[in-house]
Amino acid sequence: DETRLSRIPAETGGRVEQLFVNFTGQTVKQGEPLVKLYSPDVYAAQTELLTLKQTRGRSTGRFALTHVRDALIEGARERLIELGMSRDQIAAMEAKGRAETRISVRSPQAGTVTKLMLKEGQYVQPGETLVEVADLSHVWLITELFAEDAALVRYGQHVVATINSLADQPLQGRVSFVDPIVNPRTKAVEARISLPNHEGNLRPGDEATVMITVPVRPHDPIYDEQLAGKWICPEHPEHISDSPGTCARSPQSLVPALSLGYSAEPESIEHSIVVPRSAILRAGDDSVAYVEIAAGEFELRTVILGPRLGDRIVILRGLQEGDAVATDGNFLIDSQMQ
């Protein structure tokens, strides 16, 4: 999940003095030191801050000058923050009253080290990525769909996934993104599914089989018991609430599931009409079926087809529930009609 991935850069140039993480796959805690850098720039900035504080302590004079010195001291602190020090680290340095030539780069989140681009003794430049840490408690499953199927899939939709390495443990997830662009090489549309991975059993790179229950028509509402009358985060579909508010993981405001095409009541979902595929004939550019209007009498009907479901096919328009259709001998009837 790229929203849970931190690429940790060097805020200042310097030499890698010590690595606290030694291999990819190592787990770290939030705030845990990853790298110790020797940085002359940090030392100079710390010295500047301590000198300003000592000057303020010995100076007397007008209020305006004191105010200016306070502003300079706060500016020196901000400079250290830009060089990668936290406010807690700055406070500890000020309490000791001694500048340090080394600075520890700490992990902004708990997670797993997915990339380590360093060796001890190596020199790094400001902005250069040192370590990547990923929170694997949620992962993304990327599926490839035909474009006509992707049109039926929407954000937040419930998914059942079977991972190849965990075939006996079907997992529940939700669609977090449907690509608006068809892949020009595969002619497929990618859909992204957010899966919980609190036990760490899901490994990036594994493969899965996915089942998504979709409506027959692209704009039909979907009834999902977990979303009925609820509010959902537009960025993290696993965050669902009974009332409006803000997502627990981002500043995004929750939106009503109703606005995303989910029905509040199961009764509002229209049932589909289906017939055996053998009941449908092609007539030029049209699809037709023969409907029995009396014993031994048939009427030709033009029908609009929906999705194929195994040996059945959905009829979007042209037939009504209860119509008796010919499913065998259609070609004989058609020749007699001609």
GROMACS .gro file of C-alpha atoms in nm:
model
  338
    1ASP     CA    1   0.000   0.000   0.000
    2GLU     CA    2   0.186   0.306  -0.129
    3THR     CA    3   0.000   0.535   0.114
    4ARG     CA    4   0.170   0.342   0.396
    5LEU     CA    5   0.520   0.361   0.243
    6SER     CA    6   0.783   0.604   0.374
    7ARG     CA    7   1.089   0.690   0.168
    8ILE     CA    8   1.327   0.840   0.423
    9PRO     CA    9   1.571   1.091   0.271
   10ALA     CA   10   1.891   1.247   0.397
   11GLU     CA   11   1.791   1.599   0.502
   12THR     CA   12   2.160   1.693   0.514
   13GLY     CA   13   2.474   1.573   0.341
   14GLY     CA   14   2.729   1.369   0.532
   15ARG     CA   15   2.892   1.031   0.594
   16VAL     CA   16   2.711   0.718   0.712
   17GLU     CA   17   2.868   0.660   1.053
   18GLN     CA   18   2.653   0.365   1.165
   19LEU     CA   19   2.362   0.155   1.035
   20PHE     CA   20   2.106   0.037   1.290
   21VAL     CA   21   1.922  -0.169   1.026
   22ASN     CA   22   2.123  -0.432   0.845
   23PHE     CA   23   1.892  -0.602   0.594
   24THR     CA   24   1.566  -0.566   0.405
   25GLY     CA   25   1.276  -0.735   0.581
   26GLN     CA   26   1.385  -0.609   0.922
   27THR     CA   27   1.100  -0.465   1.129
   28VAL     CA   28   1.132  -0.126   1.296
   29LYS     CA   29   0.926   0.079   1.539
   30GLN     CA   30   0.812   0.437   1.497
   31GLY     CA   31   1.090   0.672   1.613
   32GLU     CA   32   1.354   0.397   1.607
   33PRO     CA   33   1.697   0.513   1.479
   34LEU     CA   34   1.787   0.378   1.135
   35VAL     CA   35   2.110   0.556   1.043
   36LYS     CA   36   2.367   0.773   1.222
   37LEU     CA   37   2.518   1.043   0.998
   38TYR     CA   38   2.829   1.252   1.051
   39SER     CA   39   2.721   1.599   0.934
   40PRO     CA   40   2.930   1.917   0.957
   41ASP     CA   41   2.624   2.120   0.852
   42VAL     CA   42   2.424   1.997   1.151
   43TYR     CA   43   2.716   2.069   1.384
   44ALA     CA   44   2.748   2.425   1.250
   45ALA     CA   45   2.373   2.486   1.287
   46GLN     CA   46   2.373   2.354   1.643
   47THR     CA   47   2.671   2.574   1.731
   48GLU     CA   48   2.487   2.875   1.588
   49LEU     CA   49   2.182   2.805   1.803
   50LEU     CA   50   2.385   2.760   2.124
   51THR     CA   51   2.583   3.078   2.054
   52LEU     CA   52   2.264   3.279   2.004
   53LYS     CA   53   2.124   3.149   2.331
   54GLN     CA   54   2.443   3.235   2.521
   55THR     CA   55   2.446   3.586   2.368
   56ARG     CA   56   2.085   3.641   2.471
   57GLY     CA   57   2.161   3.534   2.826
   58ARG     CA   58   2.444   3.789   2.862
   59SER     CA   59   2.279   4.079   2.677
   60THR     CA   60   2.080   4.364   2.818
   61GLY     CA   61   1.906   4.645   2.640
   62ARG     CA   62   1.591   4.744   2.471
   63PHE     CA   63   1.296   4.508   2.427
   64ALA     CA   64   1.318   4.533   2.046
   65LEU     CA   65   1.669   4.383   2.043
   66THR     CA   66   1.563   4.100   2.272
   67HIS     CA   67   1.270   4.030   2.042
   68VAL     CA   68   1.505   4.012   1.742
   69ARG     CA   69   1.737   3.770   1.923
   70ASP     CA   70   1.440   3.546   2.011
   71ALA     CA   71   1.342   3.542   1.646
   72LEU     CA   72   1.696   3.447   1.546
   73ILE     CA   73   1.700   3.164   1.802
   74GLU     CA   74   1.369   3.029   1.672
   75GLY     CA   75   1.502   3.057   1.317
   76ALA     CA   76   1.809   2.854   1.416
   77ARG     CA   77   1.581   2.583   1.558
   78GLU     CA   78   1.383   2.575   1.233
   79ARG     CA   79   1.708   2.539   1.043
   80LEU     CA   80   1.792   2.230   1.248
   81ILE     CA   81   1.447   2.084   1.178
   82GLU     CA   82   1.510   2.133   0.806
   83LEU     CA   83   1.837   1.943   0.851
   84GLY     CA   84   1.648   1.645   0.994
   85MET     CA   85   1.647   1.695   1.370
   86SER     CA   86   1.324   1.657   1.564
   87ARG     CA   87   1.215   1.911   1.825
   88ASP     CA   88   1.284   1.652   2.098
   89GLN     CA   89   1.639   1.605   1.968
   90ILE     CA   90   1.691   1.983   1.959
   91ALA     CA   91   1.561   2.021   2.315
   92ALA     CA   92   1.794   1.746   2.437
   93MET     CA   93   2.091   1.912   2.265
   94GLU     CA   94   2.003   2.250   2.417
   95ALA     CA   95   1.972   2.092   2.761
   96LYS     CA   96   2.325   1.944   2.728
   97GLY     CA   97   2.456   2.274   2.591
   98ARG     CA   98   2.692   2.092   2.355
   99ALA     CA   99   2.676   2.061   1.977
  100GLU     CA  100   2.697   1.712   1.823
  101THR     CA  101   2.862   1.619   1.495
  102ARG     CA  102   2.638   1.314   1.454
  103ILE     CA  103   2.265   1.301   1.384
  104SER     CA  104   2.035   0.999   1.402
  105VAL     CA  105   1.780   0.950   1.124
  106ARG     CA  106   1.468   0.791   1.274
  107SER     CA  107   1.179   0.599   1.122
  108PRO     CA  108   0.861   0.808   1.091
  109GLN     CA  109   0.645   0.494   1.117
  110ALA     CA  110   0.646   0.134   1.229
  111GLY     CA  111   0.688  -0.119   0.953
  112THR     CA  112   0.922  -0.335   0.750
  113VAL     CA  113   1.240  -0.222   0.575
  114THR     CA  114   1.175  -0.283   0.204
  115LYS     CA  115   1.484  -0.106   0.062
  116LEU     CA  116   1.824  -0.029   0.213
  117MET     CA  117   2.053   0.172  -0.015
  118LEU     CA  118   2.344   0.233   0.224
  119LYS     CA  119   2.675   0.104   0.349
  120GLU     CA  120   2.871   0.230   0.645
  121GLY     CA  121   3.129   0.490   0.538
  122GLN     CA  122   2.925   0.595   0.236
  123TYR     CA  123   2.872   0.967   0.169
  124VAL     CA  124   2.519   1.086   0.097
  125GLN     CA  125   2.375   1.404  -0.052
  126PRO     CA  126   2.074   1.603   0.075
  127GLY     CA  127   1.752   1.452  -0.063
  128GLU     CA  128   1.906   1.112  -0.131
  129THR     CA  129   1.680   0.824  -0.017
  130LEU     CA  130   1.841   0.626   0.265
  131VAL     CA  131   1.579   0.366   0.361
  132GLU     CA  132   1.225   0.268   0.262
  133VAL     CA  133   0.990   0.149   0.536
  134ALA     CA  134   0.649   0.001   0.452
  135ASP     CA  135   0.359  -0.067   0.684
  136LEU     CA  136   0.247  -0.411   0.563
  137SER     CA  137  -0.057  -0.432   0.794
  138HIS     CA  138  -0.257  -0.354   0.478
  139VAL     CA  139  -0.150  -0.453   0.127
  140TRP     CA  140  -0.281  -0.396  -0.223
  141LEU     CA  141  -0.400  -0.672  -0.451
  142ILE     CA  142  -0.389  -0.563  -0.817
  143THR     CA  143  -0.637  -0.735  -1.050
  144GLU     CA  144  -0.667  -0.715  -1.427
  145LEU     CA  145  -1.019  -0.684  -1.568
  146PHE     CA  146  -1.168  -0.665  -1.915
  147ALA     CA  147  -1.284  -0.310  -1.982
  148GLU     CA  148  -1.652  -0.416  -1.996
  149ASP     CA  149  -1.619  -0.585  -1.656
  150ALA     CA  150  -1.430  -0.291  -1.506
  151ALA     CA  151  -1.729  -0.069  -1.592
  152LEU     CA  152  -1.932  -0.270  -1.339
  153VAL     CA  153  -1.678  -0.243  -1.056
  154ARG     CA  154  -1.688   0.057  -0.824
  155TYR     CA  155  -1.500   0.200  -0.530
  156GLY     CA  156  -1.564   0.028  -0.196
  157GLN     CA  157  -1.702  -0.290  -0.350
  158HIS     CA  158  -1.670  -0.606  -0.143
  159VAL     CA  159  -1.419  -0.863  -0.270
  160VAL     CA  160  -1.337  -1.222  -0.176
  161ALA     CA  161  -0.977  -1.313  -0.258
  162THR     CA  162  -0.807  -1.652  -0.243
  163ILE     CA  163  -0.428  -1.622  -0.218
  164ASN     CA  164  -0.232  -1.901  -0.387
  165SER     CA  165  -0.017  -1.964  -0.079
  166LEU     CA  166  -0.321  -1.953   0.154
  167ALA     CA  167  -0.579  -2.140  -0.054
  168ASP     CA  168  -0.777  -2.252   0.250
  169GLN     CA  169  -0.816  -1.899   0.390
  170PRO     CA  170  -1.043  -1.676   0.174
  171LEU     CA  171  -0.984  -1.309   0.255
  172GLN     CA  172  -1.227  -1.018   0.258
  173GLY     CA  173  -1.129  -0.684   0.108
  174ARG     CA  174  -1.265  -0.378  -0.073
  175VAL     CA  175  -1.191  -0.209  -0.404
  176SER     CA  176  -0.985   0.105  -0.338
  177PHE     CA  177  -0.921   0.219  -0.696
  178VAL     CA  178  -1.024   0.140  -1.054
  179ASP     CA  179  -0.780   0.265  -1.316
  180PRO     CA  180  -0.948   0.512  -1.555
  181ILE     CA  181  -0.706   0.410  -1.834
  182VAL     CA  182  -0.693   0.084  -2.032
  183ASN     CA  183  -0.345  -0.066  -2.039
  184PRO     CA  184  -0.237  -0.030  -2.405
  185ARG     CA  185  -0.029  -0.349  -2.390
  186THR     CA  186  -0.267  -0.591  -2.215
  187LYS     CA  187  -0.594  -0.412  -2.305
  188ALA     CA  188  -0.696  -0.468  -1.942
  189VAL     CA  189  -0.802  -0.232  -1.665
  190GLU     CA  190  -0.634  -0.261  -1.326
  191ALA     CA  191  -0.842  -0.255  -1.010
  192ARG     CA  192  -0.675  -0.217  -0.671
  193ILE     CA  193  -0.807  -0.403  -0.369
  194SER     CA  194  -0.715  -0.320  -0.010
  195LEU     CA  195  -0.658  -0.630   0.206
  196PRO     CA  196  -0.586  -0.645   0.580
  197ASN     CA  197  -0.258  -0.817   0.665
  198HIS     CA  198  -0.231  -0.784   1.043
  199GLU     CA  199  -0.075  -1.130   1.080
  200GLY     CA  200   0.177  -1.069   0.803
  201ASN     CA  201   0.077  -1.375   0.599
  202LEU     CA  202   0.035  -1.183   0.272
  203ARG     CA  203   0.361  -1.131   0.086
  204PRO     CA  204   0.401  -0.877  -0.194
  205GLY     CA  205   0.454  -1.065  -0.522
  206ASP     CA  206   0.214  -1.353  -0.445
  207GLU     CA  207  -0.082  -1.423  -0.675
  208ALA     CA  208  -0.452  -1.463  -0.607
  209THR     CA  209  -0.793  -1.542  -0.750
  210VAL     CA  210  -1.054  -1.273  -0.695
  211MET     CA  211  -1.434  -1.286  -0.693
  212ILE     CA  212  -1.633  -0.961  -0.721
  213THR     CA  213  -2.013  -0.956  -0.721
  214VAL     CA  214  -2.126  -0.682  -0.958
  215PRO     CA  215  -2.460  -0.538  -1.072
  216VAL     CA  216  -2.595  -0.638  -1.412
  217ARG     CA  217  -2.601  -0.280  -1.540
  218PRO     CA  218  -2.319  -0.029  -1.479
  219HIS     CA  219  -2.541   0.224  -1.298
  220ASP     CA  220  -2.751  -0.017  -1.093
  221PRO     CA  221  -2.722   0.028  -0.714
  222ILE     CA  222  -2.547  -0.238  -0.505
  223TYR     CA  223  -2.675  -0.358  -0.170
  224ASP     CA  224  -2.392  -0.422   0.077
  225GLU     CA  225  -2.507  -0.485   0.433
  226GLN     CA  226  -2.186  -0.337   0.578
  227LEU     CA  227  -2.233  -0.013   0.380
  228ALA     CA  228  -2.610   0.027   0.405
  229GLY     CA  229  -2.674   0.374   0.550
  230LYS     CA  230  -2.304   0.412   0.639
  231TRP     CA  231  -2.025   0.662   0.564
  232ILE     CA  232  -1.697   0.562   0.401
  233CYS     CA  233  -1.355   0.720   0.347
  234PRO     CA  234  -1.303   0.808  -0.023
  235GLU     CA  235  -0.935   0.705   0.002
  236HIS     CA  236  -0.931   0.412   0.248
  237PRO     CA  237  -1.242   0.194   0.193
  238GLU     CA  238  -1.174  -0.012   0.505
  239HIS     CA  239  -1.274   0.291   0.716
  240ILE     CA  240  -1.655   0.277   0.751
  241SER     CA  241  -1.858   0.475   1.004
  242ASP     CA  242  -2.220   0.502   1.119
  243SER     CA  243  -2.202   0.882   1.101
  244PRO     CA  244  -2.016   1.157   0.911
  245GLY     CA  245  -1.669   1.257   1.024
  246THR     CA  246  -1.305   1.231   0.924
  247CYS     CA  247  -1.103   0.926   0.821
  248ALA     CA  248  -0.885   0.782   1.097
  249ARG     CA  249  -0.583   0.768   0.864
  250SER     CA  250  -0.613   1.088   0.661
  251PRO     CA  251  -0.778   1.431   0.674
  252GLN     CA  252  -1.035   1.312   0.419
  253SER     CA  253  -1.399   1.368   0.511
  254LEU     CA  254  -1.618   1.058   0.503
  255VAL     CA  255  -1.882   1.043   0.230
  256PRO     CA  256  -2.220   0.865   0.236
  257ALA     CA  257  -2.205   0.522   0.071
  258LEU     CA  258  -2.533   0.617  -0.100
  259SER     CA  259  -2.340   0.874  -0.309
  260LEU     CA  260  -2.113   0.596  -0.440
  261GLY     CA  261  -2.401   0.386  -0.570
  262TYR     CA  262  -2.482   0.169  -0.269
  263SER     CA  263  -2.842   0.104  -0.173
  264ALA     CA  264  -2.967   0.150   0.183
  265GLU     CA  265  -3.234  -0.124   0.147
  266PRO     CA  266  -3.212  -0.465  -0.023
  267GLU     CA  267  -3.568  -0.424  -0.156
  268SER     CA  268  -3.453  -0.144  -0.386
  269ILE     CA  269  -3.238  -0.380  -0.594
  270GLU     CA  270  -3.409  -0.479  -0.918
  271HIS     CA  271  -3.392  -0.848  -1.005
  272SER     CA  272  -3.268  -0.954  -1.348
  273ILE     CA  273  -3.443  -1.161  -1.615
  274VAL     CA  274  -3.234  -1.450  -1.744
  275VAL     CA  275  -3.290  -1.712  -2.015
  276PRO     CA  276  -3.086  -2.008  -2.137
  277ARG     CA  277  -2.827  -1.902  -2.394
  278SER     CA  278  -2.984  -2.146  -2.640
  279ALA     CA  279  -3.298  -1.924  -2.646
  280ILE     CA  280  -3.109  -1.641  -2.822
  281LEU     CA  281  -3.049  -1.620  -3.197
  282ARG     CA  282  -2.848  -1.368  -3.392
  283ALA     CA  283  -3.043  -1.182  -3.663
  284GLY     CA  284  -2.801  -0.954  -3.841
  285ASP     CA  285  -2.687  -0.699  -3.585
  286ASP     CA  286  -2.973  -0.785  -3.347
  287SER     CA  287  -3.037  -1.059  -3.095
  288VAL     CA  288  -3.382  -1.223  -3.098
  289ALA     CA  289  -3.586  -1.478  -2.906
  290TYR     CA  290  -3.909  -1.660  -2.994
  291VAL     CA  291  -4.182  -1.616  -2.735
  292GLU     CA  292  -4.481  -1.852  -2.723
  293ILE     CA  293  -4.796  -1.637  -2.728
  294ALA     CA  294  -5.040  -1.932  -2.760
  295ALA     CA  295  -5.013  -2.308  -2.790
  296GLY     CA  296  -4.783  -2.369  -3.086
  297GLU     CA  297  -4.772  -1.997  -3.183
  298PHE     CA  298  -4.451  -1.796  -3.152
  299GLU     CA  299  -4.368  -1.429  -3.181
  300LEU     CA  300  -4.027  -1.287  -3.273
  301ARG     CA  301  -3.888  -1.046  -3.013
  302THR     CA  302  -3.576  -0.830  -3.040
  303VAL     CA  303  -3.387  -0.836  -2.710
  304ILE     CA  304  -3.104  -0.639  -2.555
  305LEU     CA  305  -2.849  -0.868  -2.392
  306GLY     CA  306  -2.664  -0.823  -2.066
  307PRO     CA  307  -2.379  -1.029  -1.921
  308ARG     CA  308  -2.343  -1.401  -1.987
  309LEU     CA  309  -2.364  -1.617  -1.675
  310GLY     CA  310  -2.242  -1.962  -1.764
  311ASP     CA  311  -2.518  -2.129  -1.970
  312ARG     CA  312  -2.759  -1.839  -1.905
  313ILE     CA  313  -2.773  -1.484  -2.031
  314VAL     CA  314  -2.925  -1.169  -1.883
  315ILE     CA  315  -3.196  -0.988  -2.080
  316LEU     CA  316  -3.190  -0.613  -2.024
  317ARG     CA  317  -3.488  -0.535  -2.248
  318GLY     CA  318  -3.737  -0.721  -2.468
  319LEU     CA  319  -3.873  -0.993  -2.237
  320GLN     CA  320  -4.088  -0.994  -1.927
  321GLU     CA  321  -4.086  -1.227  -1.631
  322GLY     CA  322  -4.297  -1.532  -1.708
  323ASP     CA  323  -4.253  -1.523  -2.086
  324ALA     CA  324  -4.220  -1.873  -2.234
  325VAL     CA  325  -3.930  -1.878  -2.478
  326ALA     CA  326  -3.823  -2.146  -2.721
  327THR     CA  327  -3.493  -2.299  -2.613
  328ASP     CA  328  -3.477  -2.589  -2.860
  329GLY     CA  329  -3.564  -2.597  -3.229
  330ASN     CA  330  -3.516  -2.221  -3.269
  331PHE     CA  331  -3.367  -2.261  -3.614
  332LEU     CA  332  -3.667  -2.469  -3.725
  333ILE     CA  333  -3.906  -2.201  -3.598
  334ASP     CA  334  -3.694  -1.933  -3.763
  335SER     CA  335  -3.702  -2.112  -4.102
  336GLN     CA  336  -4.080  -2.150  -4.080
  337MET     CA  337  -4.108  -1.779  -3.994
  338GLN     CA  338  -3.905  -1.692  -4.303
   0.00000   0.00000   0.00000
